[in-house]
Amino acid sequence: MDNYKKLTERFQQLHHYGHLLSIAGWDQATMMPAKGNDARANAMAELGGLCHRLATAEEVGDWLAAAEQETLDNEQQANLREIKRDIENARALPESLVLAKTKAGSKCEHAWRTQRQENDWAGFADNLKEVVKLSREEAQLRAEKTGLSPYDALMDLYEPGMRSAEVDRLFDDLRSWLPDLIQTVQDAQKSRPVVEPQGPFSVEQQKQLGKHAMELMGFDFEAGRLDVSSHPFCGGVPEDVRLTTRYNTDSFAESLMGVIHETGHARYEQNLPKAWLGQPVSEARSMGIHESQSLFFEMQIGRSRSLLKHLAPQIALTFGEQDAFTPDNLYQYYTRVEPGFIRVDADEVTYPAHVMLRYEIEKALVEGEIEVDDIPDLWQQKMQSYLGIDTAGNFKDGCMQDIHWTDGSFGYFPSYTLGAMYAAQWFHCIQQQISDMEAQIEAGDLSQISQWLSDSIWQKASFLTTPELVQAASGEALNPQYFRQHLENRYLHQVR
């Protein structure tokens, strides 16, 4: 096992460098002064280049070929499979492209923070064009290595084994029933008035409430922290998880659910198998599985009648008594369906429409069917078609609202709706196994639910392929009917 051992040592080294990159990226988004961006971008590109050289060095290829002939147990074989995947992904690109894409992405993302506030599409587009150019080069190189289409080659980085043909099938099914459901729910909710919470809600109070929710969800504050950024995210490494949110003093609702969402990501990271940390097999299986954890916590649990009943006294204690803070009103408030501009603030019924729109645009962009200058008009057309919303001229709440395209993360967006489908499937399984689950949630006891997630998802990490993981956890392949069932139960039948 000498060659396998050499590979694991190299990947442990890469994990350490990756740790530094992730914390530098977190600091860039939360703490770094604006004038530090160029230096930070250069430093991160340099370290990224070093990691690329270490992963693609000639000796690594020799070790891999020899390790494939060595006698390994099942866990080691799974780790070798993931090591090989990482090596092949790294080898598909020259270091010059890795460096150029890192720098272009850092420049675009940093400028986006102010350009979005200023509704400056022209300035943003100039930077985005360079990111798209380099992303297309990457997609073409990966396509040549894998035999996939350019877009599928990028999506495979986030969803190993998933193909756009399967995403198209799932999204075609969504389109067949989602528009009618959105309209039916909106019509039904007209007869159920909601009392709006009255602000202002101080940032400090919102922080206190968010941390209370994180403790309830089981977040380990000795292995992570909560901060503020322009776009909420979960980063860092399992030993040091960094969560961010953003605050609006006129409304606490978005921040609270944003924190619960990111805590779902964090719980996954904090509970990956510690004995294998530093090895590719200990990493999250895919971004769809990762999103299934955040959406499970936010949508399945966070917006449930049971959890809101549990949280209602704490919300009233934090902000003062209001009629809006009754459990029933909070439930109606958090399950209100109303098409809006912003994806991250969308209700769970309209949310898939935001994802499908972005998927269609980014796929056409990567494949060269459209150009950056075409994005605003396409965005406007698709928002009108899917949600009946006019975004003409409103770039900051339209095609500039997301951070993903700034660094070339094309192929990521399908993960959100795949995650929602997985989350509904996990929740169905847990319901079958824990008879008093709703009572436990209402009591603030998530221990049995967390144990199921740990046993079925978190500790499995990447030892199984995604289809194997889904089959092992739920007894069947991904079944989108559970997602439809969940939405109809909650929004039409008011089961929860």
Short mmCIF file of C-alpha atoms in Angstrom, two decimals:
data_model
loop_
_atom_site.label_atom_id
_atom_site.label_comp_id
_atom_site.label_asym_id
_atom_site.label_seq_id
_atom_site.Cartn_x
_atom_site.Cartn_y
_atom_site.Cartn_z
CA MET A 1 0.00 0.00 0.00
CA ASP A 2 3.01 2.29 -0.29
CA ASN A 3 1.68 4.16 -3.33
CA TYR A 4 -1.81 4.54 -1.89
CA LYS A 5 -0.23 5.93 1.28
CA LYS A 6 1.76 8.47 -0.77
CA LEU A 7 -1.46 9.59 -2.42
CA THR A 8 -3.23 10.05 0.91
CA GLU A 9 -0.31 12.10 2.22
CA ARG A 10 -0.44 14.35 -0.84
CA PHE A 11 -4.17 14.86 -0.47
CA GLN A 12 -3.80 15.59 3.22
CA GLN A 13 -1.37 18.33 2.18
CA LEU A 14 -3.89 19.62 -0.37
CA HIS A 15 -6.57 19.64 2.33
CA HIS A 16 -4.40 21.87 4.50
CA TYR A 17 -3.82 24.32 1.66
CA GLY A 18 -7.53 24.15 0.84
CA HIS A 19 -8.23 25.09 4.45
CA LEU A 20 -6.19 28.27 4.03
CA LEU A 21 -7.90 29.07 0.72
CA SER A 22 -11.35 28.66 2.22
CA ILE A 23 -10.62 30.92 5.18
CA ALA A 24 -9.01 33.51 2.89
CA GLY A 25 -12.15 33.39 0.76
CA TRP A 26 -14.38 33.79 3.82
CA ASP A 27 -12.34 36.79 4.96
CA GLN A 28 -12.53 38.27 1.47
CA ALA A 29 -16.32 38.14 1.63
CA THR A 30 -16.76 39.30 5.23
CA MET A 31 -13.85 41.25 6.72
CA MET A 32 -11.36 42.33 4.07
CA PRO A 33 -11.12 46.07 3.25
CA ALA A 34 -11.87 46.90 -0.37
CA LYS A 35 -8.33 47.90 -1.27
CA GLY A 36 -7.03 44.50 -0.26
CA ASN A 37 -8.80 42.67 -3.07
CA ASP A 38 -6.08 42.70 -5.73
CA ALA A 39 -3.47 41.41 -3.31
CA ARG A 40 -5.86 38.80 -1.97
CA ALA A 41 -6.82 37.67 -5.46
CA ASN A 42 -3.16 37.26 -6.41
CA ALA A 43 -2.37 35.38 -3.21
CA MET A 44 -5.32 33.01 -3.63
CA ALA A 45 -4.46 32.44 -7.28
CA GLU A 46 -0.87 31.64 -6.30
CA LEU A 47 -1.99 29.14 -3.69
CA GLY A 48 -4.55 27.69 -6.08
CA GLY A 49 -1.79 27.24 -8.65
CA LEU A 50 0.37 25.47 -6.09
CA CYS A 51 -2.48 23.09 -5.29
CA HIS A 52 -2.96 22.42 -8.99
CA ARG A 53 0.73 21.59 -9.42
CA LEU A 54 0.68 19.25 -6.43
CA ALA A 55 -2.39 17.42 -7.71
CA THR A 56 -1.11 17.04 -11.27
CA ALA A 57 2.57 16.31 -10.61
CA GLU A 58 4.05 13.44 -12.60
CA GLU A 59 4.70 11.36 -9.49
CA VAL A 60 1.01 11.56 -8.55
CA GLY A 61 0.09 9.83 -11.79
CA ASP A 62 2.67 7.15 -11.12
CA TRP A 63 1.38 6.61 -7.58
CA LEU A 64 -2.19 6.38 -8.85
CA ALA A 65 -1.39 3.77 -11.49
CA ALA A 66 0.52 1.67 -8.94
CA ALA A 67 -2.10 2.11 -6.18
CA GLU A 68 -4.78 0.72 -8.46
CA GLN A 69 -2.87 -2.59 -8.39
CA GLU A 70 -2.54 -2.67 -4.59
CA THR A 71 -4.77 -4.59 -2.19
CA LEU A 72 -7.14 -2.14 -0.51
CA ASP A 73 -10.21 -2.55 1.68
CA ASN A 74 -13.61 -1.18 0.59
CA GLU A 75 -13.17 2.21 2.26
CA GLN A 76 -9.71 2.65 0.78
CA GLN A 77 -11.00 1.68 -2.65
CA ALA A 78 -13.73 4.32 -2.33
CA ASN A 79 -11.13 6.89 -1.34
CA LEU A 80 -8.93 5.91 -4.28
CA ARG A 81 -11.93 6.34 -6.59
CA GLU A 82 -12.43 9.89 -5.30
CA ILE A 83 -8.68 10.63 -5.45
CA LYS A 84 -8.64 9.52 -9.08
CA ARG A 85 -11.63 11.73 -9.85
CA ASP A 86 -9.92 14.75 -8.27
CA ILE A 87 -6.69 14.09 -10.14
CA GLU A 88 -8.46 13.72 -13.48
CA ASN A 89 -10.44 16.92 -12.87
CA ALA A 90 -7.23 18.80 -12.08
CA ARG A 91 -5.35 17.36 -15.04
CA ALA A 92 -8.03 18.49 -17.46
CA LEU A 93 -6.88 22.10 -17.07
CA PRO A 94 -3.49 23.81 -17.54
CA GLU A 95 -2.27 25.78 -14.55
CA SER A 96 -2.38 29.00 -16.59
CA LEU A 97 -6.16 28.63 -17.00
CA VAL A 98 -6.63 27.86 -13.30
CA LEU A 99 -4.76 31.04 -12.37
CA ALA A 100 -6.53 33.19 -14.95
CA LYS A 101 -9.97 31.96 -13.91
CA THR A 102 -9.23 32.49 -10.21
CA LYS A 103 -8.10 36.07 -10.80
CA ALA A 104 -10.98 36.90 -13.14
CA GLY A 105 -13.49 35.41 -10.73
CA SER A 106 -12.08 37.30 -7.76
CA LYS A 107 -12.13 40.57 -9.67
CA CYS A 108 -15.69 40.01 -10.90
CA GLU A 109 -17.04 38.96 -7.50
CA HIS A 110 -15.43 41.85 -5.64
CA ALA A 111 -16.69 44.44 -8.13
CA TRP A 112 -20.15 42.82 -8.12
CA ARG A 113 -20.67 43.80 -4.48
CA THR A 114 -20.82 47.49 -5.35
CA GLN A 115 -21.99 47.15 -8.96
CA ARG A 116 -25.10 45.30 -7.85
CA GLN A 117 -26.00 48.02 -5.36
CA GLU A 118 -25.56 50.60 -8.12
CA ASN A 119 -27.57 48.57 -10.69
CA ASP A 120 -24.47 48.77 -12.92
CA TRP A 121 -25.07 46.05 -15.47
CA ALA A 122 -22.59 47.49 -18.00
CA GLY A 123 -19.72 47.41 -15.51
CA PHE A 124 -20.64 43.95 -14.29
CA ALA A 125 -21.00 42.60 -17.84
CA ASP A 126 -17.46 43.69 -18.72
CA ASN A 127 -16.03 41.55 -15.92
CA LEU A 128 -18.48 38.69 -16.50
CA LYS A 129 -17.47 38.39 -20.15
CA GLU A 130 -13.95 37.45 -19.13
CA VAL A 131 -15.26 34.90 -16.62
CA VAL A 132 -17.52 33.38 -19.28
CA LYS A 133 -14.70 33.27 -21.82
CA LEU A 134 -12.47 31.35 -19.40
CA SER A 135 -15.33 29.11 -18.25
CA ARG A 136 -16.03 28.13 -21.84
CA GLU A 137 -12.37 27.24 -22.28
CA GLU A 138 -12.59 25.13 -19.15
CA ALA A 139 -15.82 23.48 -20.30
CA GLN A 140 -14.33 22.61 -23.68
CA LEU A 141 -11.20 21.08 -22.16
CA ARG A 142 -13.24 19.05 -19.69
CA ALA A 143 -15.61 17.95 -22.45
CA GLU A 144 -12.68 16.70 -24.53
CA LYS A 145 -11.37 14.67 -21.58
CA THR A 146 -14.73 13.18 -20.57
CA GLY A 147 -16.72 12.93 -23.77
CA LEU A 148 -19.50 14.97 -22.18
CA SER A 149 -21.11 18.14 -23.52
CA PRO A 150 -19.40 21.33 -22.29
CA TYR A 151 -22.22 22.13 -19.84
CA ASP A 152 -22.43 18.56 -18.53
CA ALA A 153 -18.66 18.57 -18.01
CA LEU A 154 -19.04 21.57 -15.69
CA MET A 155 -22.15 20.25 -13.92
CA ASP A 156 -20.28 17.02 -13.22
CA LEU A 157 -17.95 19.01 -10.93
CA TYR A 158 -20.90 19.70 -8.62
CA GLU A 159 -23.17 16.73 -9.35
CA PRO A 160 -20.97 13.73 -10.23
CA GLY A 161 -22.82 11.53 -12.68
CA MET A 162 -25.74 13.91 -13.24
CA ARG A 163 -26.46 14.91 -16.83
CA SER A 164 -28.54 17.71 -18.32
CA ALA A 165 -30.78 15.13 -20.02
CA GLU A 166 -31.86 13.93 -16.56
CA VAL A 167 -32.20 17.49 -15.26
CA ASP A 168 -34.35 18.31 -18.30
CA ARG A 169 -36.57 15.32 -17.54
CA LEU A 170 -37.03 16.38 -13.92
CA PHE A 171 -37.64 20.01 -14.83
CA ASP A 172 -40.09 19.10 -17.61
CA ASP A 173 -42.10 17.24 -14.99
CA LEU A 174 -41.97 20.28 -12.67
CA ARG A 175 -43.22 22.56 -15.44
CA SER A 176 -46.21 20.27 -15.98
CA TRP A 177 -47.70 20.96 -12.53
CA LEU A 178 -45.84 23.76 -10.73
CA PRO A 179 -47.49 26.79 -12.44
CA ASP A 180 -50.97 25.49 -11.58
CA LEU A 181 -49.92 24.79 -8.00
CA ILE A 182 -48.52 28.32 -7.60
CA GLN A 183 -51.78 29.85 -8.81
CA THR A 184 -54.01 27.51 -6.81
CA VAL A 185 -52.13 28.18 -3.58
CA GLN A 186 -52.17 31.94 -4.12
CA ASP A 187 -55.92 31.84 -4.71
CA ALA A 188 -56.48 29.77 -1.56
CA GLN A 189 -54.28 32.02 0.60
CA LYS A 190 -56.32 35.13 -0.26
CA SER A 191 -58.86 34.00 2.32
CA ARG A 192 -56.19 33.54 5.00
CA PRO A 193 -54.94 37.02 5.91
CA VAL A 194 -51.52 37.30 7.51
CA VAL A 195 -50.51 39.82 10.17
CA GLU A 196 -47.22 41.43 9.14
CA PRO A 197 -44.52 41.62 11.86
CA GLN A 198 -43.83 45.23 12.77
CA GLY A 199 -40.19 46.37 12.91
CA PRO A 200 -37.69 47.72 13.25
CA PHE A 201 -35.77 44.57 14.21
CA SER A 202 -32.27 45.44 15.37
CA VAL A 203 -29.33 43.55 13.95
CA GLU A 204 -28.25 42.53 17.44
CA GLN A 205 -31.67 41.05 18.21
CA GLN A 206 -31.64 39.16 14.92
CA LYS A 207 -28.18 37.80 15.71
CA GLN A 208 -29.44 36.55 19.08
CA LEU A 209 -32.43 34.84 17.47
CA GLY A 210 -30.26 33.31 14.75
CA LYS A 211 -27.82 31.90 17.27
CA HIS A 212 -30.71 30.47 19.29
CA ALA A 213 -31.91 28.67 16.14
CA MET A 214 -28.39 27.43 15.40
CA GLU A 215 -28.11 25.96 18.92
CA LEU A 216 -31.50 24.31 18.50
CA MET A 217 -30.31 22.78 15.21
CA GLY A 218 -27.17 21.41 16.89
CA PHE A 219 -24.49 23.71 15.49
CA ASP A 220 -21.14 23.38 17.27
CA PHE A 221 -19.94 26.92 18.03
CA GLU A 222 -16.54 25.59 19.06
CA ALA A 223 -16.04 24.49 15.46
CA GLY A 224 -17.54 27.42 13.61
CA ARG A 225 -19.00 30.93 13.71
CA LEU A 226 -21.65 33.24 12.21
CA ASP A 227 -20.82 36.48 10.36
CA VAL A 228 -22.25 38.88 7.77
CA SER A 229 -21.72 38.93 3.99
CA SER A 230 -23.41 40.34 0.87
CA HIS A 231 -24.64 36.86 -0.03
CA PRO A 232 -25.27 34.21 2.67
CA PHE A 233 -23.00 31.18 2.45
CA CYS A 234 -21.44 28.33 4.39
CA GLY A 235 -17.69 27.91 3.95
CA GLY A 236 -14.55 26.93 5.78
CA VAL A 237 -13.71 23.32 6.55
CA PRO A 238 -15.34 20.68 8.81
CA GLU A 239 -13.04 21.65 11.67
CA ASP A 240 -13.83 25.37 11.25
CA VAL A 241 -17.17 26.03 9.53
CA ARG A 242 -17.96 29.65 8.61
CA LEU A 243 -21.59 30.71 8.17
CA THR A 244 -22.79 34.08 6.99
CA THR A 245 -26.13 35.82 6.68
CA ARG A 246 -27.36 39.35 5.97
CA TYR A 247 -29.73 41.50 7.98
CA ASN A 248 -32.62 43.79 7.13
CA THR A 249 -33.91 45.84 10.07
CA ASP A 250 -37.35 46.01 8.43
CA SER A 251 -37.75 42.22 8.48
CA PHE A 252 -36.23 39.43 10.55
CA ALA A 253 -37.83 36.62 8.55
CA GLU A 254 -35.26 36.29 5.77
CA SER A 255 -32.27 36.34 8.10
CA LEU A 256 -33.75 33.71 10.42
CA MET A 257 -34.47 31.26 7.62
CA GLY A 258 -31.15 32.10 5.97
CA VAL A 259 -29.35 31.15 9.16
CA ILE A 260 -31.34 27.91 9.48
CA HIS A 261 -30.55 27.12 5.81
CA GLU A 262 -26.81 27.66 6.25
CA THR A 263 -26.89 25.70 9.52
CA GLY A 264 -28.11 22.70 7.52
CA HIS A 265 -25.00 22.97 5.37
CA ALA A 266 -22.87 23.38 8.49
CA ARG A 267 -24.30 20.36 10.28
CA TYR A 268 -23.35 18.22 7.28
CA GLU A 269 -19.80 19.60 7.27
CA GLN A 270 -19.33 19.31 11.03
CA ASN A 271 -20.48 15.68 11.01
CA LEU A 272 -18.49 14.27 8.11
CA PRO A 273 -16.42 11.23 9.20
CA LYS A 274 -13.57 12.67 11.25
CA ALA A 275 -11.32 9.63 10.84
CA TRP A 276 -11.09 10.40 7.12
CA LEU A 277 -10.82 14.20 7.20
CA GLY A 278 -8.32 15.42 4.65
CA GLN A 279 -9.18 12.65 2.20
CA PRO A 280 -11.55 13.13 -0.76
CA VAL A 281 -13.82 10.33 0.47
CA SER A 282 -14.63 12.38 3.60
CA GLU A 283 -16.06 15.24 1.56
CA ALA A 284 -19.73 15.88 0.84
CA ARG A 285 -21.11 13.61 -1.87
CA SER A 286 -22.39 16.37 -4.17
CA MET A 287 -23.80 19.86 -4.03
CA GLY A 288 -27.29 18.44 -4.53
CA ILE A 289 -26.84 16.30 -1.42
CA HIS A 290 -25.37 19.35 0.36
CA GLU A 291 -28.38 21.44 -0.62
CA SER A 292 -30.64 18.65 0.56
CA GLN A 293 -29.30 19.24 4.05
CA SER A 294 -29.77 23.01 4.04
CA LEU A 295 -33.23 22.71 2.50
CA PHE A 296 -34.19 19.89 4.87
CA PHE A 297 -33.44 22.19 7.82
CA GLU A 298 -34.97 25.30 6.27
CA MET A 299 -37.98 23.94 4.39
CA GLN A 300 -38.90 20.58 5.88
CA ILE A 301 -38.25 21.57 9.50
CA GLY A 302 -37.80 25.36 9.66
CA ARG A 303 -41.10 26.26 7.99
CA SER A 304 -43.08 23.45 9.59
CA ARG A 305 -45.97 24.29 11.90
CA SER A 306 -44.27 22.27 14.63
CA LEU A 307 -40.97 24.17 14.69
CA LEU A 308 -42.62 27.59 14.35
CA LYS A 309 -44.81 26.72 17.33
CA HIS A 310 -41.62 25.96 19.25
CA LEU A 311 -39.88 29.16 18.10
CA ALA A 312 -42.85 31.52 18.62
CA PRO A 313 -42.14 32.24 22.34
CA GLN A 314 -38.46 32.95 21.59
CA ILE A 315 -39.37 35.28 18.72
CA ALA A 316 -41.76 37.18 21.01
CA LEU A 317 -39.16 37.28 23.77
CA THR A 318 -36.56 38.65 21.36
CA PHE A 319 -38.63 41.34 19.65
CA GLY A 320 -41.52 41.91 22.06
CA GLU A 321 -45.09 40.63 21.97
CA GLN A 322 -47.00 41.12 18.70
CA ASP A 323 -50.12 39.57 17.20
CA ALA A 324 -47.87 38.54 14.31
CA PHE A 325 -45.92 36.21 16.59
CA THR A 326 -48.67 33.69 17.30
CA PRO A 327 -47.69 30.20 16.09
CA ASP A 328 -50.53 30.09 13.55
CA ASN A 329 -49.70 33.50 12.10
CA LEU A 330 -45.98 32.69 11.90
CA TYR A 331 -46.85 29.52 10.00
CA GLN A 332 -49.09 31.42 7.57
CA TYR A 333 -46.37 34.07 7.21
CA TYR A 334 -43.58 31.60 6.48
CA THR A 335 -45.67 29.52 4.08
CA ARG A 336 -47.10 32.43 2.12
CA VAL A 337 -46.62 31.94 -1.62
CA GLU A 338 -45.85 35.11 -3.50
CA PRO A 339 -43.72 35.35 -6.65
CA GLY A 340 -40.82 37.72 -6.08
CA PHE A 341 -37.60 38.97 -7.60
CA ILE A 342 -35.07 37.38 -5.24
CA ARG A 343 -34.24 33.67 -5.32
CA VAL A 344 -32.79 33.39 -1.82
CA ASP A 345 -35.92 35.01 -0.35
CA ALA A 346 -38.36 32.95 -2.43
CA ASP A 347 -40.95 30.65 -0.91
CA GLU A 348 -40.44 26.96 -1.55
CA VAL A 349 -43.24 26.73 -4.12
CA THR A 350 -41.91 29.42 -6.45
CA TYR A 351 -38.24 28.66 -5.74
CA PRO A 352 -37.86 25.96 -8.45
CA ALA A 353 -38.90 28.51 -11.08
CA HIS A 354 -35.90 30.67 -10.11
CA VAL A 355 -33.62 27.67 -10.50
CA MET A 356 -35.01 26.55 -13.85
CA LEU A 357 -34.60 30.07 -15.24
CA ARG A 358 -30.93 30.21 -14.25
CA TYR A 359 -30.27 26.68 -15.48
CA GLU A 360 -31.66 27.46 -18.92
CA ILE A 361 -29.64 30.66 -19.23
CA GLU A 362 -26.32 29.31 -17.97
CA LYS A 363 -26.56 26.17 -20.08
CA ALA A 364 -27.10 28.25 -23.23
CA LEU A 365 -24.29 30.60 -22.16
CA VAL A 366 -21.73 27.84 -21.64
CA GLU A 367 -22.72 26.09 -24.87
CA GLY A 368 -22.21 29.35 -26.80
CA GLU A 369 -25.86 29.67 -27.84
CA ILE A 370 -26.15 33.10 -26.22
CA GLU A 371 -23.73 35.83 -25.07
CA VAL A 372 -23.47 37.85 -21.87
CA ASP A 373 -25.24 40.81 -23.48
CA ASP A 374 -28.29 38.58 -24.12
CA ILE A 375 -28.79 37.77 -20.43
CA PRO A 376 -30.97 40.73 -19.30
CA ASP A 377 -33.60 40.29 -22.03
CA LEU A 378 -33.69 36.52 -21.54
CA TRP A 379 -34.00 37.01 -17.79
CA GLN A 380 -36.89 39.38 -18.30
CA GLN A 381 -38.67 37.00 -20.69
CA LYS A 382 -38.28 33.98 -18.40
CA MET A 383 -39.30 35.85 -15.23
CA GLN A 384 -42.44 36.99 -17.03
CA SER A 385 -43.13 33.46 -18.26
CA TYR A 386 -42.47 31.62 -14.99
CA LEU A 387 -43.56 34.13 -12.35
CA GLY A 388 -45.28 37.04 -14.11
CA ILE A 389 -42.66 39.52 -12.87
CA ASP A 390 -41.19 42.46 -14.81
CA THR A 391 -37.43 42.91 -14.33
CA ALA A 392 -36.75 45.27 -17.23
CA GLY A 393 -33.94 47.63 -16.22
CA ASN A 394 -33.83 46.21 -12.68
CA PHE A 395 -30.55 44.36 -12.89
CA LYS A 396 -29.73 44.28 -9.16
CA ASP A 397 -32.93 42.37 -8.42
CA GLY A 398 -32.69 40.45 -11.67
CA CYS A 399 -29.70 38.96 -13.43
CA MET A 400 -27.13 40.50 -11.03
CA GLN A 401 -28.59 39.14 -7.79
CA ASP A 402 -26.58 35.91 -7.50
CA ILE A 403 -22.90 35.45 -6.72
CA HIS A 404 -22.48 32.13 -8.55
CA TRP A 405 -21.68 33.38 -12.04
CA THR A 406 -19.12 35.90 -10.79
CA ASP A 407 -16.51 33.17 -10.28
CA GLY A 408 -17.68 30.89 -13.08
CA SER A 409 -19.69 28.41 -10.98
CA PHE A 410 -21.70 27.32 -14.01
CA GLY A 411 -23.48 24.00 -13.52
CA TYR A 412 -24.24 24.66 -9.85
CA PHE A 413 -27.83 25.93 -9.99
CA PRO A 414 -29.56 22.58 -10.68
CA SER A 415 -28.22 21.45 -7.28
CA TYR A 416 -30.80 23.60 -5.50
CA THR A 417 -33.86 21.88 -6.92
CA LEU A 418 -32.22 18.47 -6.86
CA GLY A 419 -31.55 19.22 -3.19
CA ALA A 420 -35.20 20.09 -2.60
CA MET A 421 -36.22 16.76 -4.12
CA TYR A 422 -33.73 14.82 -2.02
CA ALA A 423 -34.82 16.69 1.12
CA ALA A 424 -38.46 15.75 0.60
CA GLN A 425 -37.43 12.12 0.11
CA TRP A 426 -35.38 12.13 3.36
CA PHE A 427 -38.29 13.67 5.26
CA HIS A 428 -40.68 11.02 3.95
CA CYS A 429 -38.32 8.28 5.12
CA ILE A 430 -37.93 9.79 8.58
CA GLN A 431 -41.69 10.16 8.93
CA GLN A 432 -42.03 6.44 8.33
CA GLN A 433 -39.48 5.63 11.03
CA ILE A 434 -40.26 8.19 13.78
CA SER A 435 -43.95 8.01 14.62
CA ASP A 436 -44.01 11.08 16.89
CA MET A 437 -41.66 13.19 14.80
CA GLU A 438 -43.89 16.30 14.77
CA ALA A 439 -44.19 16.20 18.58
CA GLN A 440 -40.41 15.95 18.88
CA ILE A 441 -39.92 18.95 16.59
CA GLU A 442 -42.48 20.97 18.54
CA ALA A 443 -40.59 20.14 21.72
CA GLY A 444 -37.35 21.33 20.14
CA ASP A 445 -35.88 17.82 20.17
CA LEU A 446 -34.14 17.12 16.87
CA SER A 447 -31.89 14.37 18.21
CA GLN A 448 -33.56 11.42 16.45
CA ILE A 449 -33.80 13.33 13.19
CA SER A 450 -30.13 14.28 13.44
CA GLN A 451 -29.20 10.70 14.18
CA TRP A 452 -30.97 9.51 11.02
CA LEU A 453 -29.21 12.17 8.97
CA SER A 454 -25.86 11.27 10.53
CA ASP A 455 -26.28 7.55 9.90
CA SER A 456 -27.79 7.87 6.42
CA ILE A 457 -26.10 10.96 4.94
CA TRP A 458 -23.41 12.69 6.99
CA GLN A 459 -21.23 9.75 7.93
CA LYS A 460 -21.57 8.23 4.46
CA ALA A 461 -19.76 11.27 2.97
CA SER A 462 -18.44 10.12 -0.44
CA PHE A 463 -17.97 6.44 0.31
CA LEU A 464 -20.95 5.77 -1.99
CA THR A 465 -21.83 7.29 -5.35
CA THR A 466 -24.87 9.56 -5.31
CA PRO A 467 -27.30 6.93 -6.68
CA GLU A 468 -25.92 4.39 -4.17
CA LEU A 469 -26.32 6.86 -1.32
CA VAL A 470 -29.91 7.71 -2.24
CA GLN A 471 -30.80 4.02 -2.57
CA ALA A 472 -29.16 3.12 0.74
CA ALA A 473 -30.77 6.01 2.63
CA SER A 474 -34.29 5.78 1.25
CA GLY A 475 -34.65 2.35 -0.32
CA GLU A 476 -35.20 3.76 -3.82
CA ALA A 477 -33.69 6.06 -6.43
CA LEU A 478 -34.43 9.78 -6.52
CA ASN A 479 -38.21 10.06 -6.75
CA PRO A 480 -39.44 13.61 -7.49
CA GLN A 481 -42.98 12.67 -6.50
CA TYR A 482 -42.04 13.14 -2.84
CA PHE A 483 -41.28 16.79 -3.55
CA ARG A 484 -44.67 17.30 -5.20
CA GLN A 485 -46.35 15.39 -2.38
CA HIS A 486 -44.63 17.59 0.22
CA LEU A 487 -45.72 20.83 -1.46
CA GLU A 488 -49.30 19.66 -1.97
CA ASN A 489 -49.57 18.42 1.62
CA ARG A 490 -48.26 21.66 3.10
CA TYR A 491 -49.87 24.18 0.78
CA LEU A 492 -53.08 22.54 -0.38
CA HIS A 493 -54.00 20.18 2.43
CA GLN A 494 -52.28 22.03 5.29
CA VAL A 495 -51.12 18.72 6.80
CA ARG A 496 -48.24 20.40 8.62
#
